[in-house]
Amino acid sequence: MGSTQGRNDWQWIKLSRRLRQELAGQPCWLCGKPIDQQLDRRHPMSFTLDHVVPLSVDPSRSHDPANLRPSHRRCNGRRGKDPSYCPVQPAEKTPPPTPIIASRVWR
């Protein structure tokens, strides 16, 4: 079978419809930004379900709701099969505060 194995059958369609309703309002798990549920499904920022453990790693979890998270189509596509991909950049470290040097000498 092709790369869409298990994602075009009736079980998948029912599951994805149910999870789309249940997960409405949750942000993209990859970038943290909101997902507009009204967008056309072909739009890059539309809702899709992302497999936490990619199908290439464990195809038996294709219909496991615990393995699915809400994501933008673009984020899901960029992640691809790489389970370590994380588009959210870690917060930049703030520079340490400038030390205050105390002196007993008044000017």
JSON list of C-alpha atoms in Angstrom, two decimals:
[
{"chain": "A", "resi": 1, "resn": "MET", "atom": "CA", "xyz": [0.00, 0.00, 0.00]},
{"chain": "A", "resi": 2, "resn": "GLY", "atom": "CA", "xyz": [0.97, 3.63, -0.41]},
{"chain": "A", "resi": 3, "resn": "SER", "atom": "CA", "xyz": [1.84, 6.21, 2.21]},
{"chain": "A", "resi": 4, "resn": "THR", "atom": "CA", "xyz": [-1.83, 6.86, 2.98]},
{"chain": "A", "resi": 5, "resn": "GLN", "atom": "CA", "xyz": [-2.29, 3.37, 4.43]},
{"chain": "A", "resi": 6, "resn": "GLY", "atom": "CA", "xyz": [-5.13, 3.42, 6.93]},
{"chain": "A", "resi": 7, "resn": "ARG", "atom": "CA", "xyz": [-5.94, 7.12, 6.53]},
{"chain": "A", "resi": 8, "resn": "ASN", "atom": "CA", "xyz": [-8.62, 6.99, 3.85]},
{"chain": "A", "resi": 9, "resn": "ASP", "atom": "CA", "xyz": [-10.87, 4.26, 5.20]},
{"chain": "A", "resi": 10, "resn": "TRP", "atom": "CA", "xyz": [-14.24, 4.83, 6.86]},
{"chain": "A", "resi": 11, "resn": "GLN", "atom": "CA", "xyz": [-12.78, 4.24, 10.34]},
{"chain": "A", "resi": 12, "resn": "TRP", "atom": "CA", "xyz": [-10.26, 7.05, 9.83]},
{"chain": "A", "resi": 13, "resn": "ILE", "atom": "CA", "xyz": [-12.89, 9.43, 8.45]},
{"chain": "A", "resi": 14, "resn": "LYS", "atom": "CA", "xyz": [-15.18, 8.83, 11.45]},
{"chain": "A", "resi": 15, "resn": "LEU", "atom": "CA", "xyz": [-12.30, 9.16, 13.92]},
{"chain": "A", "resi": 16, "resn": "SER", "atom": "CA", "xyz": [-10.96, 12.36, 12.36]},
{"chain": "A", "resi": 17, "resn": "ARG", "atom": "CA", "xyz": [-14.43, 13.96, 12.32]},
{"chain": "A", "resi": 18, "resn": "ARG", "atom": "CA", "xyz": [-14.97, 13.06, 15.98]},
{"chain": "A", "resi": 19, "resn": "LEU", "atom": "CA", "xyz": [-11.55, 14.32, 17.07]},
{"chain": "A", "resi": 20, "resn": "ARG", "atom": "CA", "xyz": [-11.94, 17.51, 15.05]},
{"chain": "A", "resi": 21, "resn": "GLN", "atom": "CA", "xyz": [-15.01, 18.33, 17.16]},
{"chain": "A", "resi": 22, "resn": "GLU", "atom": "CA", "xyz": [-13.47, 17.20, 20.45]},
{"chain": "A", "resi": 23, "resn": "LEU", "atom": "CA", "xyz": [-10.22, 19.09, 19.86]},
{"chain": "A", "resi": 24, "resn": "ALA", "atom": "CA", "xyz": [-11.85, 22.29, 18.57]},
{"chain": "A", "resi": 25, "resn": "GLY", "atom": "CA", "xyz": [-10.31, 25.31, 20.25]},
{"chain": "A", "resi": 26, "resn": "GLN", "atom": "CA", "xyz": [-7.04, 23.59, 21.05]},
{"chain": "A", "resi": 27, "resn": "PRO", "atom": "CA", "xyz": [-3.90, 25.12, 19.51]},
{"chain": "A", "resi": 28, "resn": "CYS", "atom": "CA", "xyz": [-1.53, 23.37, 17.12]},
{"chain": "A", "resi": 29, "resn": "TRP", "atom": "CA", "xyz": [0.56, 21.05, 19.25]},
{"chain": "A", "resi": 30, "resn": "LEU", "atom": "CA", "xyz": [3.63, 21.80, 17.13]},
{"chain": "A", "resi": 31, "resn": "CYS", "atom": "CA", "xyz": [3.65, 25.62, 16.99]},
{"chain": "A", "resi": 32, "resn": "GLY", "atom": "CA", "xyz": [1.21, 26.56, 19.76]},
{"chain": "A", "resi": 33, "resn": "LYS", "atom": "CA", "xyz": [-0.83, 28.92, 17.56]},
{"chain": "A", "resi": 34, "resn": "PRO", "atom": "CA", "xyz": [-4.64, 28.71, 17.25]},
{"chain": "A", "resi": 35, "resn": "ILE", "atom": "CA", "xyz": [-6.22, 26.66, 14.47]},
{"chain": "A", "resi": 36, "resn": "ASP", "atom": "CA", "xyz": [-9.06, 28.23, 12.48]},
{"chain": "A", "resi": 37, "resn": "GLN", "atom": "CA", "xyz": [-11.64, 25.47, 12.11]},
{"chain": "A", "resi": 38, "resn": "GLN", "atom": "CA", "xyz": [-13.43, 27.39, 9.33]},
{"chain": "A", "resi": 39, "resn": "LEU", "atom": "CA", "xyz": [-10.55, 27.24, 6.84]},
{"chain": "A", "resi": 40, "resn": "ASP", "atom": "CA", "xyz": [-10.77, 25.02, 3.78]},
{"chain": "A", "resi": 41, "resn": "ARG", "atom": "CA", "xyz": [-9.03, 21.70, 4.43]},
{"chain": "A", "resi": 42, "resn": "ARG", "atom": "CA", "xyz": [-6.46, 22.49, 1.71]},
{"chain": "A", "resi": 43, "resn": "HIS", "atom": "CA", "xyz": [-5.37, 25.74, 3.39]},
{"chain": "A", "resi": 44, "resn": "PRO", "atom": "CA", "xyz": [-1.87, 25.52, 4.97]},
{"chain": "A", "resi": 45, "resn": "MET", "atom": "CA", "xyz": [-3.18, 26.71, 8.35]},
{"chain": "A", "resi": 46, "resn": "SER", "atom": "CA", "xyz": [-6.21, 24.39, 8.39]},
{"chain": "A", "resi": 47, "resn": "PHE", "atom": "CA", "xyz": [-6.84, 21.65, 10.95]},
{"chain": "A", "resi": 48, "resn": "THR", "atom": "CA", "xyz": [-5.22, 18.24, 10.53]},
{"chain": "A", "resi": 49, "resn": "LEU", "atom": "CA", "xyz": [-4.45, 15.40, 12.88]},
{"chain": "A", "resi": 50, "resn": "ASP", "atom": "CA", "xyz": [-0.78, 14.67, 13.41]},
{"chain": "A", "resi": 51, "resn": "HIS", "atom": "CA", "xyz": [0.50, 11.27, 14.50]},
{"chain": "A", "resi": 52, "resn": "VAL", "atom": "CA", "xyz": [2.81, 11.77, 17.49]},
{"chain": "A", "resi": 53, "resn": "VAL", "atom": "CA", "xyz": [4.54, 8.48, 16.71]},
{"chain": "A", "resi": 54, "resn": "PRO", "atom": "CA", "xyz": [4.80, 8.58, 12.89]},
{"chain": "A", "resi": 55, "resn": "LEU", "atom": "CA", "xyz": [3.14, 5.82, 10.89]},
{"chain": "A", "resi": 56, "resn": "SER", "atom": "CA", "xyz": [6.54, 4.95, 9.45]},
{"chain": "A", "resi": 57, "resn": "VAL", "atom": "CA", "xyz": [7.69, 4.06, 12.98]},
{"chain": "A", "resi": 58, "resn": "ASP", "atom": "CA", "xyz": [4.55, 2.27, 14.20]},
{"chain": "A", "resi": 59, "resn": "PRO", "atom": "CA", "xyz": [1.75, 1.81, 11.64]},
{"chain": "A", "resi": 60, "resn": "SER", "atom": "CA", "xyz": [-0.39, -0.09, 14.17]},
{"chain": "A", "resi": 61, "resn": "ARG", "atom": "CA", "xyz": [-1.10, 3.23, 15.96]},
{"chain": "A", "resi": 62, "resn": "SER", "atom": "CA", "xyz": [-2.70, 4.90, 12.93]},
{"chain": "A", "resi": 63, "resn": "HIS", "atom": "CA", "xyz": [-6.18, 4.93, 14.51]},
{"chain": "A", "resi": 64, "resn": "ASP", "atom": "CA", "xyz": [-5.11, 5.36, 18.14]},
{"chain": "A", "resi": 65, "resn": "PRO", "atom": "CA", "xyz": [-6.63, 8.62, 19.49]},
{"chain": "A", "resi": 66, "resn": "ALA", "atom": "CA", "xyz": [-3.84, 8.81, 22.09]},
{"chain": "A", "resi": 67, "resn": "ASN", "atom": "CA", "xyz": [-1.36, 9.06, 19.20]},
{"chain": "A", "resi": 68, "resn": "LEU", "atom": "CA", "xyz": [-3.15, 11.97, 17.48]},
{"chain": "A", "resi": 69, "resn": "ARG", "atom": "CA", "xyz": [-2.79, 15.72, 18.13]},
{"chain": "A", "resi": 70, "resn": "PRO", "atom": "CA", "xyz": [-4.33, 18.79, 16.47]},
{"chain": "A", "resi": 71, "resn": "SER", "atom": "CA", "xyz": [-1.99, 20.58, 14.09]},
{"chain": "A", "resi": 72, "resn": "HIS", "atom": "CA", "xyz": [-1.86, 22.97, 11.18]},
{"chain": "A", "resi": 73, "resn": "ARG", "atom": "CA", "xyz": [-1.51, 21.31, 7.79]},
{"chain": "A", "resi": 74, "resn": "ARG", "atom": "CA", "xyz": [1.75, 23.25, 7.27]},
{"chain": "A", "resi": 75, "resn": "CYS", "atom": "CA", "xyz": [3.24, 22.27, 10.65]},
{"chain": "A", "resi": 76, "resn": "ASN", "atom": "CA", "xyz": [2.28, 18.64, 10.14]},
{"chain": "A", "resi": 77, "resn": "GLY", "atom": "CA", "xyz": [3.83, 18.61, 6.67]},
{"chain": "A", "resi": 78, "resn": "ARG", "atom": "CA", "xyz": [7.05, 20.24, 7.84]},
{"chain": "A", "resi": 79, "resn": "ARG", "atom": "CA", "xyz": [7.40, 17.74, 10.65]},
{"chain": "A", "resi": 80, "resn": "GLY", "atom": "CA", "xyz": [6.95, 14.85, 8.25]},
{"chain": "A", "resi": 81, "resn": "LYS", "atom": "CA", "xyz": [8.26, 11.56, 9.62]},
{"chain": "A", "resi": 82, "resn": "ASP", "atom": "CA", "xyz": [10.73, 13.15, 12.05]},
{"chain": "A", "resi": 83, "resn": "PRO", "atom": "CA", "xyz": [9.46, 12.56, 15.61]},
{"chain": "A", "resi": 84, "resn": "SER", "atom": "CA", "xyz": [12.10, 14.93, 17.02]},
{"chain": "A", "resi": 85, "resn": "TYR", "atom": "CA", "xyz": [11.01, 17.93, 14.89]},
{"chain": "A", "resi": 86, "resn": "CYS", "atom": "CA", "xyz": [9.91, 20.89, 17.00]},
{"chain": "A", "resi": 87, "resn": "PRO", "atom": "CA", "xyz": [9.19, 24.18, 15.18]},
{"chain": "A", "resi": 88, "resn": "VAL", "atom": "CA", "xyz": [8.73, 26.11, 18.43]},
{"chain": "A", "resi": 89, "resn": "GLN", "atom": "CA", "xyz": [12.04, 27.75, 19.24]},
{"chain": "A", "resi": 90, "resn": "PRO", "atom": "CA", "xyz": [13.12, 27.58, 22.87]},
{"chain": "A", "resi": 91, "resn": "ALA", "atom": "CA", "xyz": [12.85, 30.91, 24.65]},
{"chain": "A", "resi": 92, "resn": "GLU", "atom": "CA", "xyz": [15.97, 32.99, 24.25]},
{"chain": "A", "resi": 93, "resn": "LYS", "atom": "CA", "xyz": [17.99, 33.24, 27.38]},
{"chain": "A", "resi": 94, "resn": "THR", "atom": "CA", "xyz": [17.82, 36.65, 28.96]},
{"chain": "A", "resi": 95, "resn": "PRO", "atom": "CA", "xyz": [21.21, 38.16, 29.64]},
{"chain": "A", "resi": 96, "resn": "PRO", "atom": "CA", "xyz": [22.24, 38.18, 33.28]},
{"chain": "A", "resi": 97, "resn": "PRO", "atom": "CA", "xyz": [21.60, 41.48, 35.05]},
{"chain": "A", "resi": 98, "resn": "THR", "atom": "CA", "xyz": [24.44, 43.97, 35.20]},
{"chain": "A", "resi": 99, "resn": "PRO", "atom": "CA", "xyz": [26.04, 43.70, 38.61]},
{"chain": "A", "resi": 100, "resn": "ILE", "atom": "CA", "xyz": [25.74, 46.71, 40.88]},
{"chain": "A", "resi": 101, "resn": "ILE", "atom": "CA", "xyz": [29.05, 47.62, 42.43]},
{"chain": "A", "resi": 102, "resn": "ALA", "atom": "CA", "xyz": [28.55, 49.18, 45.82]},
{"chain": "A", "resi": 103, "resn": "SER", "atom": "CA", "xyz": [31.05, 51.67, 47.12]},
{"chain": "A", "resi": 104, "resn": "ARG", "atom": "CA", "xyz": [31.37, 53.50, 50.42]},
{"chain": "A", "resi": 105, "resn": "VAL", "atom": "CA", "xyz": [32.86, 56.49, 48.64]},
{"chain": "A", "resi": 106, "resn": "TRP", "atom": "CA", "xyz": [30.30, 59.25, 47.99]},
{"chain": "A", "resi": 107, "resn": "ARG", "atom": "CA", "xyz": [30.92, 61.80, 45.30]}
]
